[in-house]
Short mmCIF file of C-alpha atoms in Angstrom, two decimals:
data_model
loop_
_atom_site.label_atom_id
_atom_site.label_comp_id
_atom_site.label_asym_id
_atom_site.label_seq_id
_atom_site.Cartn_x
_atom_site.Cartn_y
_atom_site.Cartn_z
CA MET A 1 41.12 -1.10 16.03
CA LYS A 2 43.78 -1.21 13.36
CA PRO A 3 43.01 0.77 10.20
CA LYS A 4 43.28 -2.42 8.17
CA HIS A 5 40.66 -4.18 10.31
CA GLN A 6 38.48 -1.11 10.17
CA ARG A 7 38.63 -1.19 6.38
CA LEU A 8 37.80 -4.86 6.34
CA LEU A 9 34.83 -4.28 8.62
CA LEU A 10 33.50 -1.53 6.38
CA ALA A 11 33.95 -3.69 3.31
CA VAL A 12 31.96 -6.45 5.02
CA ILE A 13 29.22 -3.94 5.93
CA ALA A 14 29.10 -2.77 2.33
CA VAL A 15 28.74 -6.31 1.03
CA PHE A 16 25.99 -7.05 3.56
CA ALA A 17 24.13 -3.86 2.62
CA LEU A 18 24.27 -4.97 -1.00
CA LEU A 19 23.07 -8.49 -0.23
CA GLY A 20 20.30 -7.12 1.98
CA ALA A 21 19.09 -4.80 -0.74
CA GLY A 22 19.07 -7.63 -3.26
CA LEU A 23 17.20 -9.98 -0.93
CA ILE A 24 14.57 -7.37 -0.09
CA ALA A 25 14.03 -6.79 -3.78
CA ALA A 26 13.78 -10.48 -4.61
CA ALA A 27 11.41 -11.19 -1.71
CA ALA A 28 9.22 -8.24 -2.63
CA LEU A 29 8.97 -9.26 -6.27
CA ARG A 30 8.19 -12.90 -5.40
CA GLU A 31 5.57 -12.02 -2.81
CA GLU A 32 4.01 -9.72 -5.37
CA ALA A 33 3.74 -12.56 -7.89
CA SER A 34 2.09 -14.99 -5.45
CA TYR A 35 -1.03 -13.01 -4.71
CA PHE A 36 -1.51 -10.90 -7.81
CA TYR A 37 -4.55 -11.65 -9.95
CA THR A 38 -6.16 -10.25 -13.06
CA PRO A 39 -9.89 -10.79 -13.67
CA THR A 40 -9.03 -13.74 -15.92
CA THR A 41 -6.70 -15.52 -13.49
CA LEU A 42 -9.09 -14.74 -10.63
CA ALA A 43 -11.97 -16.36 -12.47
CA SER A 44 -10.07 -19.61 -12.91
CA ALA A 45 -8.12 -19.64 -9.62
CA ASN A 46 -10.95 -20.45 -7.20
CA VAL A 47 -9.74 -18.08 -4.49
CA ALA A 48 -11.46 -18.45 -1.12
CA PRO A 49 -13.61 -15.45 -0.07
CA GLY A 50 -11.90 -13.43 2.64
CA LYS A 51 -8.35 -14.25 1.55
CA ALA A 52 -6.23 -11.13 1.04
CA ILE A 53 -5.28 -10.77 -2.62
CA ARG A 54 -4.39 -8.08 -5.12
CA LEU A 55 -6.37 -7.45 -8.26
CA GLY A 56 -5.03 -5.54 -11.25
CA GLY A 57 -6.49 -4.43 -14.57
CA MET A 58 -8.13 -1.53 -16.37
CA VAL A 59 -11.09 0.44 -15.06
CA GLN A 60 -13.91 -0.30 -17.50
CA LYS A 61 -15.31 2.73 -19.32
CA GLY A 62 -18.52 4.00 -17.80
CA SER A 63 -18.37 1.62 -14.85
CA ILE A 64 -17.52 3.99 -11.98
CA VAL A 65 -20.60 4.60 -9.83
CA ARG A 66 -20.24 6.99 -6.92
CA ALA A 67 -22.72 6.52 -4.08
CA ALA A 68 -24.64 9.42 -2.55
CA ASP A 69 -22.46 9.40 0.59
CA GLY A 70 -19.53 10.63 -1.48
CA VAL A 71 -17.00 8.05 -0.32
CA SER A 72 -18.39 4.73 -1.55
CA ILE A 73 -17.82 3.73 -5.13
CA THR A 74 -18.20 0.67 -7.28
CA PHE A 75 -16.49 0.01 -10.59
CA THR A 76 -15.50 -2.83 -12.88
CA VAL A 77 -11.95 -4.01 -13.51
CA GLN A 78 -11.39 -5.62 -16.86
CA ASP A 79 -8.60 -7.32 -18.75
CA LYS A 80 -8.72 -8.75 -22.23
CA ASP A 81 -11.34 -11.43 -21.53
CA LYS A 82 -12.99 -11.06 -18.16
CA THR A 83 -14.36 -8.43 -15.79
CA GLN A 84 -14.58 -8.20 -12.01
CA LYS A 85 -16.82 -5.92 -9.98
CA VAL A 86 -15.11 -3.97 -7.19
CA ALA A 87 -16.46 -1.98 -4.23
CA TYR A 88 -14.36 0.60 -2.38
CA ARG A 89 -14.85 3.18 0.37
CA GLY A 90 -12.44 6.06 0.64
CA ILE A 91 -10.61 8.79 -1.23
CA THR A 92 -9.56 7.68 -4.70
CA PRO A 93 -6.11 8.60 -6.08
CA ASP A 94 -5.95 11.44 -8.62
CA LEU A 95 -5.10 9.09 -11.44
CA PHE A 96 -8.06 6.80 -10.79
CA VAL A 97 -10.12 7.40 -13.94
CA GLU A 98 -12.03 5.23 -16.35
CA GLY A 99 -9.83 3.58 -18.95
CA SER A 100 -6.62 3.67 -16.92
CA GLY A 101 -4.82 1.01 -14.91
CA VAL A 102 -5.69 0.17 -11.32
CA VAL A 103 -4.42 -2.23 -8.67
CA ALA A 104 -6.72 -3.01 -5.73
CA ASP A 105 -5.81 -4.72 -2.45
CA GLY A 106 -8.67 -6.52 -0.77
CA ARG A 107 -10.69 -9.70 -0.72
CA LEU A 108 -13.56 -11.38 -2.51
CA GLY A 109 -16.88 -11.07 -0.69
CA PRO A 110 -19.32 -13.99 -0.49
CA ASP A 111 -21.40 -12.29 -3.20
CA GLY A 112 -18.49 -12.37 -5.65
CA ILE A 113 -17.84 -8.64 -5.43
CA PHE A 114 -14.21 -7.72 -4.71
CA VAL A 115 -14.04 -5.47 -1.64
CA ALA A 116 -10.98 -3.23 -1.88
CA ASP A 117 -9.16 -1.79 1.16
CA SER A 118 -6.85 0.32 -0.95
CA LEU A 119 -6.59 1.46 -4.55
CA LEU A 120 -3.44 2.09 -6.57
CA ALA A 121 -3.86 4.02 -9.78
CA LYS A 122 -1.36 3.88 -12.61
CA HIS A 123 -0.10 6.74 -14.69
CA ASP A 124 0.64 6.42 -18.39
CA GLU A 125 3.68 8.13 -19.88
CA ASN A 126 1.74 11.15 -21.17
CA TYR A 127 1.82 14.57 -19.56
CA VAL A 128 -0.85 16.84 -21.00
CA PRO A 129 -2.08 20.27 -19.85
CA LYS A 130 -5.71 20.31 -18.77
CA GLU A 131 -6.78 22.77 -21.48
CA LEU A 132 -5.48 20.50 -24.22
CA ALA A 133 -7.25 17.46 -22.83
CA ASP A 134 -10.81 18.82 -22.79
CA ILE A 135 -11.65 16.77 -25.89
CA ASP A 136 -12.33 13.69 -23.82
CA MET A 137 -11.68 14.17 -20.15
CA ASN A 138 -12.31 10.59 -19.20
CA SER A 139 -10.01 8.91 -21.64
CA ALA A 140 -6.46 8.42 -20.58
CA GLU A 141 -5.70 6.44 -23.71
CA HIS A 142 -6.37 8.83 -26.52
CA THR A 143 -4.12 11.65 -25.50
CA LYS A 144 -1.19 10.50 -27.55
CA ASP A 145 -3.30 10.65 -30.69
CA THR A 146 -4.76 14.02 -29.79
CA LEU A 147 -1.29 15.36 -29.20
CA SER A 148 0.14 14.14 -32.45
CA LYS A 149 -2.70 15.63 -34.50
CA MET B 1 -6.64 15.57 -1.67
CA PRO B 2 -5.11 19.08 -1.52
CA HIS B 3 -2.01 19.28 -3.66
CA ALA B 4 -0.11 22.23 -2.21
CA PRO B 5 1.48 20.41 0.77
CA PHE B 6 2.87 17.70 -1.50
CA ILE B 7 4.36 20.20 -3.96
CA ILE B 8 5.82 22.37 -1.19
CA ALA B 9 7.28 19.31 0.57
CA SER B 10 9.01 18.10 -2.62
CA PHE B 11 10.61 21.45 -3.34
CA VAL B 12 11.64 21.94 0.30
CA VAL B 13 13.30 18.50 0.40
CA THR B 14 15.17 19.24 -2.82
CA GLY B 15 16.17 22.72 -1.66
CA VAL B 16 17.46 21.50 1.69
CA GLY B 17 19.36 18.61 0.07
CA ILE B 18 21.08 20.73 -2.57
CA SER B 19 21.80 23.63 -0.17
CA TRP B 20 23.42 21.23 2.28
CA LEU B 21 25.56 19.75 -0.52
CA VAL B 22 26.67 23.13 -1.86
CA ILE B 23 27.41 24.72 1.53
CA SER B 24 29.22 21.71 3.02
CA SER B 25 31.27 21.11 -0.14
CA TYR B 26 32.19 24.80 -0.40
CA LEU B 27 33.20 25.14 3.26
CA ALA B 28 35.26 21.93 3.16
CA MET B 29 37.01 23.12 0.00
CA ARG B 30 37.80 26.55 1.44
CA ARG B 31 39.12 25.08 4.67
CA ALA B 32 41.31 22.49 2.92
CA GLU B 33 42.73 24.94 0.37
CA ALA B 34 43.40 27.56 3.03
CA SER B 35 45.37 25.20 5.23
CA ALA B 36 47.23 23.78 2.20
CA ASP B 37 48.27 27.33 1.22
CA GLU B 38 49.20 28.10 4.79
CA LEU B 39 51.48 25.05 4.94
CA ARG B 40 53.16 26.13 1.72
CA GLN B 41 54.01 29.53 3.20
CA GLN B 42 55.93 27.84 5.97
CA PRO B 43 59.57 27.09 5.24
CA MET C 1 50.13 9.77 -28.09
CA ARG C 2 46.87 9.11 -26.32
CA ARG C 3 48.87 8.57 -23.19
CA ARG C 4 50.25 12.08 -23.58
CA VAL C 5 46.77 13.57 -23.92
CA MET C 6 45.48 11.60 -20.95
CA HIS C 7 48.34 12.69 -18.80
CA ARG C 8 48.12 16.32 -19.69
CA PHE C 9 45.09 16.46 -17.41
CA ALA C 10 46.59 13.96 -15.02
CA ASN C 11 48.76 16.68 -13.56
CA PRO C 12 46.81 18.04 -10.58
CA ALA C 13 48.38 21.50 -10.96
CA ARG C 14 47.15 21.73 -14.52
CA PHE C 15 43.74 20.43 -13.54
CA LEU C 16 43.50 23.04 -10.79
CA ARG C 17 44.37 25.84 -13.20
CA ILE C 18 41.22 24.97 -15.13
CA ALA C 19 39.06 23.88 -12.20
CA LYS C 20 39.57 26.98 -10.05
CA PRO C 21 38.12 29.55 -12.46
CA LEU C 22 35.50 27.06 -13.71
CA THR C 23 33.97 26.31 -10.29
CA PRO C 24 32.22 29.66 -9.62
CA TRP C 25 30.88 29.77 -13.20
CA LEU C 26 29.31 26.32 -12.96
CA LEU C 27 28.02 27.02 -9.47
CA TRP C 28 26.30 30.35 -10.13
CA LEU C 29 24.97 29.36 -13.54
CA GLY C 30 23.66 26.12 -12.04
CA ILE C 31 21.96 27.93 -9.16
CA ALA C 32 20.42 30.50 -11.51
CA LEU C 33 19.10 27.92 -13.98
CA THR C 34 17.78 25.62 -11.25
CA LEU C 35 15.98 28.41 -9.40
CA GLY C 36 14.64 29.83 -12.67
CA ALA C 37 13.36 26.47 -13.86
CA CYS C 38 11.69 25.75 -10.51
CA LEU C 39 9.95 29.13 -10.43
CA TRP C 40 8.89 28.67 -14.06
CA GLY C 41 7.71 25.15 -13.37
CA VAL C 42 5.77 25.97 -10.22
CA PHE C 43 4.12 29.23 -11.20
CA PHE C 44 3.95 29.30 -15.00
CA THR C 45 3.03 25.81 -16.15
CA PRO C 46 -0.56 24.62 -16.66
CA THR C 47 -2.18 22.04 -14.40
CA GLU C 48 -2.09 18.53 -15.75
CA ARG C 49 -5.16 16.74 -17.06
CA LEU C 50 -5.24 14.00 -14.41
CA MET C 51 -2.60 14.88 -11.83
CA GLY C 52 -3.54 18.52 -11.45
CA ASP C 53 -0.83 20.63 -9.85
CA THR C 54 1.27 17.75 -8.51
CA VAL C 55 2.76 17.49 -12.01
CA LYS C 56 5.10 20.30 -10.90
CA ILE C 57 7.08 17.79 -8.83
CA ILE C 58 8.50 16.54 -12.13
CA PHE C 59 10.86 19.55 -12.24
CA VAL C 60 12.85 18.26 -9.27
CA HIS C 61 12.10 14.52 -9.42
CA VAL C 62 13.32 13.79 -12.95
CA PRO C 63 16.60 15.82 -12.85
CA ALA C 64 17.43 14.23 -9.48
CA ALA C 65 16.78 10.76 -10.91
CA TRP C 66 18.90 11.36 -14.01
CA LEU C 67 21.80 12.76 -12.01
CA GLY C 68 21.58 10.00 -9.43
CA MET C 69 22.01 7.50 -12.28
CA GLY C 70 24.48 9.67 -14.21
CA GLY C 71 26.59 9.98 -11.06
CA TRP C 72 27.09 6.24 -10.82
CA THR C 73 27.86 6.04 -14.52
CA GLY C 74 30.55 8.65 -13.88
CA ILE C 75 31.93 6.62 -10.96
CA ALA C 76 32.09 3.52 -13.16
CA ILE C 77 33.88 5.32 -16.01
CA ALA C 78 36.34 7.00 -13.64
CA SER C 79 36.97 3.64 -11.94
CA ILE C 80 37.79 2.00 -15.27
CA VAL C 81 40.18 4.85 -16.10
CA GLN C 82 41.74 4.48 -12.65
CA LEU C 83 42.28 0.74 -13.01
CA VAL C 84 43.39 0.66 -16.64
CA TRP C 85 45.42 3.83 -17.14
CA ARG C 86 46.32 4.54 -13.49
CA HIS C 87 45.20 8.08 -14.08
CA PRO C 88 45.91 9.87 -10.78
CA LEU C 89 42.82 12.10 -10.94
CA ALA C 90 40.38 9.32 -11.85
CA GLY C 91 40.06 7.91 -8.35
CA VAL C 92 39.75 11.40 -6.91
CA SER C 93 36.90 12.25 -9.28
CA ALA C 94 35.07 8.97 -8.60
CA ARG C 95 35.14 9.69 -4.87
CA ALA C 96 34.03 13.27 -5.44
CA ILE C 97 30.91 12.06 -7.26
CA ALA C 98 29.73 9.66 -4.54
CA VAL C 99 28.12 12.00 -1.97
CA PRO C 100 26.35 14.29 -4.50
CA GLY C 101 25.15 11.21 -6.40
CA ALA C 102 23.77 9.62 -3.25
CA THR C 103 22.02 12.87 -2.28
CA PHE C 104 20.38 13.20 -5.70
CA ALA C 105 19.26 9.56 -5.57
CA ALA C 106 17.75 10.24 -2.14
CA ILE C 107 16.01 13.40 -3.44
CA CYS C 108 14.59 11.32 -6.31
CA LEU C 109 13.27 8.65 -3.91
CA ILE C 110 11.75 11.15 -1.46
CA THR C 111 10.10 13.41 -4.06
CA GLY C 112 8.85 10.33 -5.91
CA SER C 113 7.30 9.04 -2.72
CA ILE C 114 5.64 12.41 -2.07
CA TRP C 115 4.37 12.44 -5.66
CA GLY C 116 3.04 8.90 -5.41
CA ARG C 117 0.74 9.53 -2.43
CA PRO C 118 -1.82 11.81 -4.12
CA THR C 119 -1.46 10.40 -7.65
CA TRP C 120 -1.01 6.64 -7.24
CA GLY C 121 -2.56 6.40 -3.80
CA THR C 122 0.56 5.13 -2.00
CA TRP C 123 3.89 6.39 -0.67
CA TRP C 124 5.75 3.31 -1.82
CA VAL C 125 5.40 0.09 -3.78
CA TRP C 126 8.01 -2.59 -4.27
CA ASP C 127 7.98 -2.48 -8.05
CA GLY C 128 11.03 -2.83 -10.29
CA ARG C 129 11.72 0.87 -10.81
CA LEU C 130 11.38 1.97 -7.19
CA THR C 131 13.25 -1.03 -5.83
CA SER C 132 16.18 -0.72 -8.25
CA MET C 133 16.43 3.01 -7.48
CA LEU C 134 16.54 2.20 -3.75
CA VAL C 135 19.26 -0.36 -4.49
CA LEU C 136 21.21 2.43 -6.27
CA PHE C 137 20.99 4.53 -3.11
CA PHE C 138 22.31 1.62 -1.02
CA LEU C 139 25.09 1.07 -3.55
CA TYR C 140 26.12 4.70 -3.08
CA LEU C 141 26.20 4.20 0.70
CA GLY C 142 28.33 1.08 0.27
CA TYR C 143 30.68 2.90 -2.10
CA ILE C 144 31.03 5.86 0.30
CA ALA C 145 31.82 3.49 3.19
CA LEU C 146 34.36 1.60 1.10
CA SER C 147 36.13 4.66 -0.30
CA ASN C 148 36.25 6.33 3.12
CA ALA C 149 37.79 3.20 4.55
CA SER C 150 40.46 2.92 1.88
CA SER C 151 43.45 5.19 1.49
CA GLU C 152 43.85 7.33 -1.61
CA LYS C 153 46.47 5.07 -3.10
CA GLY C 154 47.18 1.39 -3.25
CA ASP C 155 45.17 -1.81 -3.21
CA THR C 156 42.33 -0.64 -1.04
CA SER C 157 41.40 2.17 -3.41
CA ARG C 158 41.15 -0.47 -6.13
CA VAL C 159 38.50 -2.33 -4.12
CA ALA C 160 36.26 0.74 -4.28
CA ALA C 161 36.93 1.05 -8.02
CA VAL C 162 35.94 -2.57 -8.63
CA PHE C 163 32.80 -2.02 -6.53
CA GLY C 164 32.01 1.05 -8.65
CA ILE C 165 32.30 -0.94 -11.88
CA ILE C 166 30.28 -3.94 -10.67
CA GLY C 167 27.58 -1.70 -9.22
CA ALA C 168 27.05 -0.16 -12.66
CA VAL C 169 25.04 -3.28 -13.60
CA ASN C 170 22.20 -1.67 -11.71
CA ILE C 171 22.03 1.35 -14.05
CA PRO C 172 20.59 -0.47 -17.12
CA ILE C 173 18.33 -2.39 -14.72
CA ILE C 174 16.83 0.90 -13.49
CA ASN C 175 16.43 2.08 -17.05
CA ARG C 176 14.75 -1.12 -18.29
CA SER C 177 12.82 -1.92 -15.10
CA VAL C 178 9.54 -0.45 -16.34
CA ILE C 179 9.73 -2.66 -19.42
CA TRP C 180 10.95 -5.91 -17.84
CA TRP C 181 8.48 -5.99 -14.97
CA GLU C 182 4.82 -5.12 -14.82
CA SER C 183 5.31 -2.07 -12.68
CA GLN C 184 3.45 0.67 -10.89
CA HIS C 185 5.79 3.29 -12.32
CA GLN C 186 4.83 4.37 -15.84
CA LYS C 187 7.03 3.72 -18.83
CA ALA C 188 9.63 6.23 -20.02
CA SER C 189 8.16 9.52 -21.23
CA ILE C 190 11.36 10.77 -22.80
CA THR C 191 13.17 8.38 -25.12
CA LEU C 192 15.56 8.83 -28.03
CA GLY C 193 12.52 8.64 -30.29
CA GLY C 194 10.74 11.61 -28.73
CA SER C 195 8.70 12.68 -25.76
CA SER C 196 5.14 12.19 -24.60
CA ILE C 197 5.47 15.15 -22.27
CA ASP C 198 3.78 18.29 -23.54
CA GLN C 199 6.04 21.22 -24.55
CA ALA C 200 4.61 23.29 -21.70
CA TYR C 201 6.36 20.95 -19.23
CA LEU C 202 9.20 19.71 -21.41
CA VAL C 203 11.01 23.04 -21.89
CA PRO C 204 11.23 24.02 -18.19
CA LEU C 205 12.11 20.39 -17.42
CA PHE C 206 15.15 20.57 -19.69
CA VAL C 207 16.18 23.91 -18.18
CA SER C 208 15.94 22.28 -14.77
CA VAL C 209 18.01 19.28 -15.93
CA ALA C 210 20.65 21.68 -17.27
CA GLY C 211 20.72 23.61 -13.98
CA PHE C 212 20.97 20.45 -11.87
CA SER C 213 23.78 19.16 -14.13
CA LEU C 214 25.83 22.36 -13.80
CA LEU C 215 25.34 22.27 -10.04
CA PHE C 216 26.46 18.65 -10.02
CA GLY C 217 29.58 19.61 -11.99
CA ALA C 218 30.35 22.42 -9.55
CA LEU C 219 29.90 20.07 -6.59
CA VAL C 220 32.24 17.47 -8.08
CA LEU C 221 34.89 20.13 -8.83
CA MET C 222 34.67 21.52 -5.30
CA ARG C 223 35.00 18.08 -3.77
CA MET C 224 37.93 17.20 -6.06
CA ARG C 225 39.67 20.42 -5.06
CA THR C 226 39.11 19.51 -1.41
CA ALA C 227 40.61 16.06 -1.91
CA LEU C 228 43.62 17.45 -3.81
CA ALA C 229 44.29 20.07 -1.12
CA GLU C 230 44.10 17.39 1.55
CA MET C 231 46.56 15.25 -0.39
CA ARG C 232 48.94 18.20 -0.61
CA ILE C 233 48.67 18.73 3.14
CA GLU C 234 49.30 15.06 3.79
CA ALA C 235 52.35 14.98 1.53
CA ARG C 236 53.72 18.10 3.20
CA MET C 237 53.19 16.64 6.66
CA ARG C 238 54.99 13.46 5.67
CA ARG C 239 57.96 15.41 4.33
CA MET C 240 58.11 17.51 7.51
CA ALA C 241 58.04 14.36 9.63
CA ASP C 242 60.94 12.96 7.64
CA TYR C 243 63.29 15.77 8.61
#
């Protein structure tokens, strides 16, 4: 192969890599939008039970109940207006605490409880040593104020 | 979930990546500069 | 006048006079600071309130991310200098940045993935920040392929420079991604206005960033010296062939 053709080929590969990356990103973001619900949109959307969807919101304060078996939990996801009860079996992520953000993949059960297959917990932008945070261990929101005091 | 494996894995990945960069860049530089100097010695 | 100043460093011989003694300094200082910051970060920082000990991954993840992005910014600036002023060292420096930049972007992606598993509960999500960082890595691969394919001089080297400038659009996208899209990745902890990272982590983090940056500088100098030596060899060979 002539060097010039080789260069051309590599340029074409580079362009395709770029296009591919862009398309993956666009597809991922669109797919994300089509099945993402908050408690409010879920309440008005009339989603069929059993359909795989994603639910996002905040974990309501005081709503996490751990069952005696150690792996089953229930909690409530809330947004500004509505709440949605969620059941989950498995190990929860480290950042899954009351008052912080959570995204759950799963489906609505016939009883209206959202059964989650997986949980994603969100981190806020604060990094605080454990000893400094003993004021209120369960609140992920107040740390900024505690720090600035 | 135990944390140690995750921390160790992150630092190992970083260490391997940077070591590879430093060693390969250094060896390439030494080789290229040596042969450039060698060529200059020739008439 | 400015032309004179620009071209003082354009002379490869002059550049090498500075670069040769500078390289070992940057390299050893960079290694010392990086190792020191990592040891400090791993063994002498407190556990975090929610994340526990996995917070220590920040000391490699954040510097790698910043340098991965800073590397492309450097490529874009050098490419502009190459195209506008025809500065002979600009193209060489842009090429020298590519492989270290790509490696740091990869380190950022891998350590971020490792960090995400215990804290978020997943290795990967297609959110704005993670996706745009992956795009940066692919851009680096494309740039490396392009600049390897083109010769040091002439039109083909300009194609890589144009690619470097256009690809820079992605840098502000990475930076703003956590604001523009509802994302899994948290918002910026360190902004011009201040930091929401506690001092106990912030100080070793900055030492680590300094160490990584010096190492990056040493790597770029070494790779530039390699490229210049290879150009000298090539020129010599051509002259010998002419006889």
